[in-house]
């Protein structure tokens, strides 16, 4: 006789995932005369200075590009997205999702430019087409949430917002953050990157003409909800 499996349960699959990393969480490169220069995360002060923008918000050095996100940033292997990437790979391996993809971007620029330069709309459409559900789930961290909202805005204009079934935002400064004020006025208190001491004048020089830094300034809604001043100026300062 013949045997037939009846009533075998199949695991329902979820949409494929597109991940949008936070500010400064995509690696930046530039091709040198002899070899590729890894500018971010930096190995020396000059790497950061090579990322400075002019007064029009354009990169002083041409040809800077990205292709991956940061997994770990210091010599001890400190985790940035390393564990998240391993988890997502595991979901693909056990067939929970068909695929996932991080979309790195040059985080120095304005949101429409980020989406256009990284070809994000096409990437989302491609991931949706290959997904088991025909849709994608967007997971966004920090500044990536602002990028994700710009993606949604553009998809709505195109009548393709249904390509996304869920938008998951993690620690997204939707009303801005007072840290952006500090970074623009005095530079970011980074201290060490991979054992490299980074003085504030360098991080301030990077932020000075960086539109993404201005996008993170607190909004009117932020000030309406916060009673204490987010910044105070010394009246005796010269």
Coordinates of C-alpha atoms in Angstrom, one line a residue:
X1 CA 0.0 0.0 0.0
X2 CA 0.9 3.7 0.0
X3 CA 1.3 6.0 3.0
X4 CA 0.2 9.6 3.2
X5 CA 0.9 12.2 5.9
X6 CA -2.3 13.8 6.9
X7 CA -2.7 16.9 9.0
X8 CA 0.9 17.8 9.2
X9 CA 1.2 21.3 10.7
X10 CA 3.4 23.7 8.8
X11 CA 5.0 26.6 10.6
X12 CA 3.5 29.9 9.5
X13 CA 6.3 32.2 8.2
X14 CA 6.8 35.8 8.8
X15 CA 7.7 38.7 6.5
X16 CA 11.3 39.2 5.6
X17 CA 13.1 41.9 7.6
X18 CA 14.8 45.1 6.6
X19 CA 17.0 46.7 9.3
X20 CA 17.8 50.4 9.4
X21 CA 20.8 51.1 11.7
X22 CA 21.4 54.2 13.8
X23 CA 23.6 57.2 13.4
X24 CA 27.3 56.4 12.9
X25 CA 26.4 52.7 12.8
X26 CA 27.3 52.1 9.1
X27 CA 30.9 51.7 8.0
X28 CA 32.3 54.3 5.6
X29 CA 35.1 53.8 3.1
X30 CA 37.0 55.6 0.4
X31 CA 39.2 54.0 -2.2
X32 CA 42.8 55.2 -1.9
X33 CA 45.6 55.1 -4.4
X34 CA 46.8 51.7 -3.2
X35 CA 44.1 50.3 -1.0
X36 CA 40.7 51.0 0.5
X37 CA 40.6 53.4 3.4
X38 CA 38.3 52.5 6.3
X39 CA 37.2 55.9 7.5
X40 CA 34.4 54.9 9.9
X41 CA 34.7 53.4 12.4
X42 CA 38.0 55.3 12.5
X43 CA 41.5 54.1 13.2
X44 CA 43.0 57.6 13.4
X45 CA 41.9 61.2 13.7
X46 CA 42.5 61.9 10.0
X47 CA 39.9 59.3 9.2
X48 CA 37.2 61.4 10.9
X49 CA 38.5 64.6 9.4
X50 CA 38.2 63.0 6.0
X51 CA 34.5 62.8 6.6
X52 CA 34.0 66.5 7.2
X53 CA 31.4 68.4 5.2
X54 CA 31.6 71.8 3.6
X55 CA 29.2 74.7 4.4
X56 CA 26.7 73.4 1.9
X57 CA 26.6 70.0 3.6
X58 CA 28.5 68.3 0.9
X59 CA 31.4 65.8 1.5
X60 CA 34.7 67.6 1.2
X61 CA 36.3 64.4 -0.1
X62 CA 34.5 62.6 -3.0
X63 CA 33.9 58.9 -3.4
X64 CA 33.0 58.0 0.2
X65 CA 30.7 54.9 0.3
X66 CA 29.3 52.3 2.6
X67 CA 28.5 48.6 2.3
X68 CA 28.0 47.2 5.8
X69 CA 26.9 48.0 9.3
X70 CA 29.0 47.9 12.4
X71 CA 28.9 44.7 14.4
X72 CA 31.5 45.4 17.1
X73 CA 33.5 48.6 17.5
X74 CA 36.3 48.2 20.0
X75 CA 39.3 45.9 20.4
X76 CA 37.5 43.8 23.0
X77 CA 34.7 43.0 20.5
X78 CA 32.2 45.3 22.2
X79 CA 28.8 44.6 20.8
X80 CA 26.9 47.1 18.6
X81 CA 24.8 44.9 16.3
X82 CA 26.7 41.7 16.5
X83 CA 24.2 39.8 18.6
X84 CA 21.3 41.2 16.7
X85 CA 22.8 40.1 13.4
X86 CA 23.4 36.6 14.8
X87 CA 19.8 36.4 16.0
X88 CA 18.5 37.4 12.5
X89 CA 20.8 34.9 10.8
X90 CA 19.3 32.3 13.1
X91 CA 15.7 33.2 12.1
X92 CA 16.7 32.6 8.5
X93 CA 18.5 29.3 9.3
X94 CA 15.5 27.9 11.0
X95 CA 13.1 29.1 8.2
X96 CA 11.2 31.5 10.4
X97 CA 11.8 34.2 7.9
X98 CA 12.9 33.9 4.3
X99 CA 15.6 36.5 4.6
X100 CA 16.8 39.7 6.3
X101 CA 19.0 42.5 5.2
X102 CA 20.6 45.5 6.8
X103 CA 20.6 48.7 4.8
X104 CA 23.7 50.7 5.6
X105 CA 23.8 54.3 4.7
X106 CA 26.0 57.4 4.8
X107 CA 24.6 58.8 8.0
X108 CA 26.0 62.3 7.4
X109 CA 23.3 63.4 5.0
X110 CA 19.6 64.4 5.0
X111 CA 16.9 61.7 5.1
X112 CA 15.7 62.0 1.4
X113 CA 19.3 61.8 0.3
X114 CA 20.0 58.8 2.5
X115 CA 17.0 56.9 1.0
X116 CA 18.0 57.8 -2.5
X117 CA 21.7 57.2 -2.3
X118 CA 21.2 53.7 -0.7
X119 CA 18.5 52.9 -3.2
X120 CA 16.3 51.9 -0.3
X121 CA 12.9 51.9 -2.0
X122 CA 14.1 49.4 -4.5
X123 CA 15.7 47.3 -1.8
X124 CA 12.4 47.2 0.2
X125 CA 10.5 46.2 -2.9
X126 CA 13.0 43.5 -3.8
X127 CA 12.9 42.1 -0.2
X128 CA 9.1 42.2 -0.3
X129 CA 8.9 40.3 -3.6
X130 CA 11.1 37.5 -2.2
X131 CA 9.3 37.3 1.1
X132 CA 6.9 34.5 2.0
X133 CA 4.2 37.1 2.7
X134 CA 5.1 39.5 -0.1
X135 CA 5.8 42.1 2.5
X136 CA 8.7 43.2 4.7
X137 CA 8.9 44.2 8.4
X138 CA 11.0 47.3 9.0
X139 CA 13.1 47.3 12.2
X140 CA 14.8 50.6 12.9
X141 CA 17.2 51.7 15.6
X142 CA 17.8 55.3 16.7
X143 CA 18.3 57.6 13.6
X144 CA 17.3 54.6 11.5
X145 CA 13.8 55.2 12.7
X146 CA 13.8 58.6 11.0
X147 CA 15.1 57.0 7.8
X148 CA 12.4 54.3 8.1
X149 CA 9.7 57.0 8.3
X150 CA 11.1 58.7 5.2
X151 CA 10.9 55.3 3.4
X152 CA 7.3 55.0 4.5
X153 CA 6.5 58.5 3.3
X154 CA 8.0 57.7 -0.1
X155 CA 6.2 54.4 -0.4
X156 CA 2.9 56.1 0.4
X157 CA 3.5 58.6 -2.4
X158 CA 4.1 55.7 -4.7
X159 CA 1.0 53.8 -3.5
X160 CA 3.2 51.0 -2.2
X161 CA 2.9 51.4 1.6
X162 CA 1.3 47.9 1.7
X163 CA 4.8 46.5 1.0
X164 CA 5.5 47.0 4.7
X165 CA 3.4 45.0 7.2
X166 CA 5.1 46.3 10.4
X167 CA 7.3 49.2 11.5
X168 CA 9.3 48.5 14.7
X169 CA 11.1 51.4 16.2
X170 CA 13.8 50.9 18.8
X171 CA 15.0 54.0 20.8
X172 CA 14.1 56.4 18.0
X173 CA 14.4 60.1 18.9
X174 CA 11.1 61.0 17.3
X175 CA 11.0 64.4 19.0
X176 CA 14.8 65.0 18.9
X177 CA 17.4 64.8 21.6
X178 CA 19.3 67.4 23.6
X179 CA 22.5 65.4 22.9
X180 CA 22.3 66.9 19.4
X181 CA 22.7 70.4 21.0
X182 CA 25.8 69.4 22.8
X183 CA 27.3 67.7 19.7
X184 CA 26.7 70.8 17.6
X185 CA 28.0 73.3 20.2
X186 CA 30.9 71.4 21.7
X187 CA 31.3 68.1 19.9
X188 CA 30.3 64.6 21.0
X189 CA 31.8 63.1 24.1
X190 CA 33.0 60.0 22.3
X191 CA 36.2 59.6 24.4
X192 CA 37.5 56.4 22.8
X193 CA 36.9 54.5 19.6
X194 CA 38.8 51.3 19.3
X195 CA 41.2 52.7 21.9
X196 CA 41.6 56.0 19.9
X197 CA 41.0 59.1 22.0
X198 CA 38.8 61.5 20.0
X199 CA 38.9 65.1 21.1
X200 CA 35.7 67.1 21.0
X201 CA 36.9 69.6 18.4
X202 CA 37.0 66.7 15.8
X203 CA 33.5 65.5 16.6
X204 CA 32.2 69.1 16.5
X205 CA 33.9 69.6 13.1
X206 CA 32.1 66.5 11.8
X207 CA 28.7 67.6 13.2
X208 CA 29.1 71.3 12.2
X209 CA 27.6 70.9 8.6
X210 CA 26.0 67.5 9.0
X211 CA 22.3 67.7 8.3
X212 CA 21.6 64.5 10.2
X213 CA 22.8 66.2 13.3
X214 CA 20.4 69.1 12.8
X215 CA 17.6 66.6 12.2
X216 CA 18.1 65.3 15.8
X217 CA 17.7 68.7 17.4
X218 CA 14.8 68.8 19.9
X219 CA 11.4 69.8 18.4
X220 CA 8.8 72.1 19.8
X221 CA 6.9 69.0 21.0
X222 CA 10.0 68.0 23.0
X223 CA 10.2 71.3 24.8
X224 CA 6.5 71.2 25.5
X225 CA 6.9 67.9 27.3
X226 CA 10.1 68.7 29.2
X227 CA 9.8 71.0 32.2
X228 CA 13.5 71.5 33.0
X229 CA 15.8 73.3 30.6
X230 CA 17.8 71.0 28.4
X231 CA 20.7 73.5 28.1
X232 CA 21.8 76.4 30.2
X233 CA 24.3 79.2 29.2
X234 CA 26.7 80.7 31.8
X235 CA 25.9 84.4 31.9
X236 CA 29.5 85.1 32.9
X237 CA 31.0 83.3 30.0
X238 CA 32.9 85.6 27.5

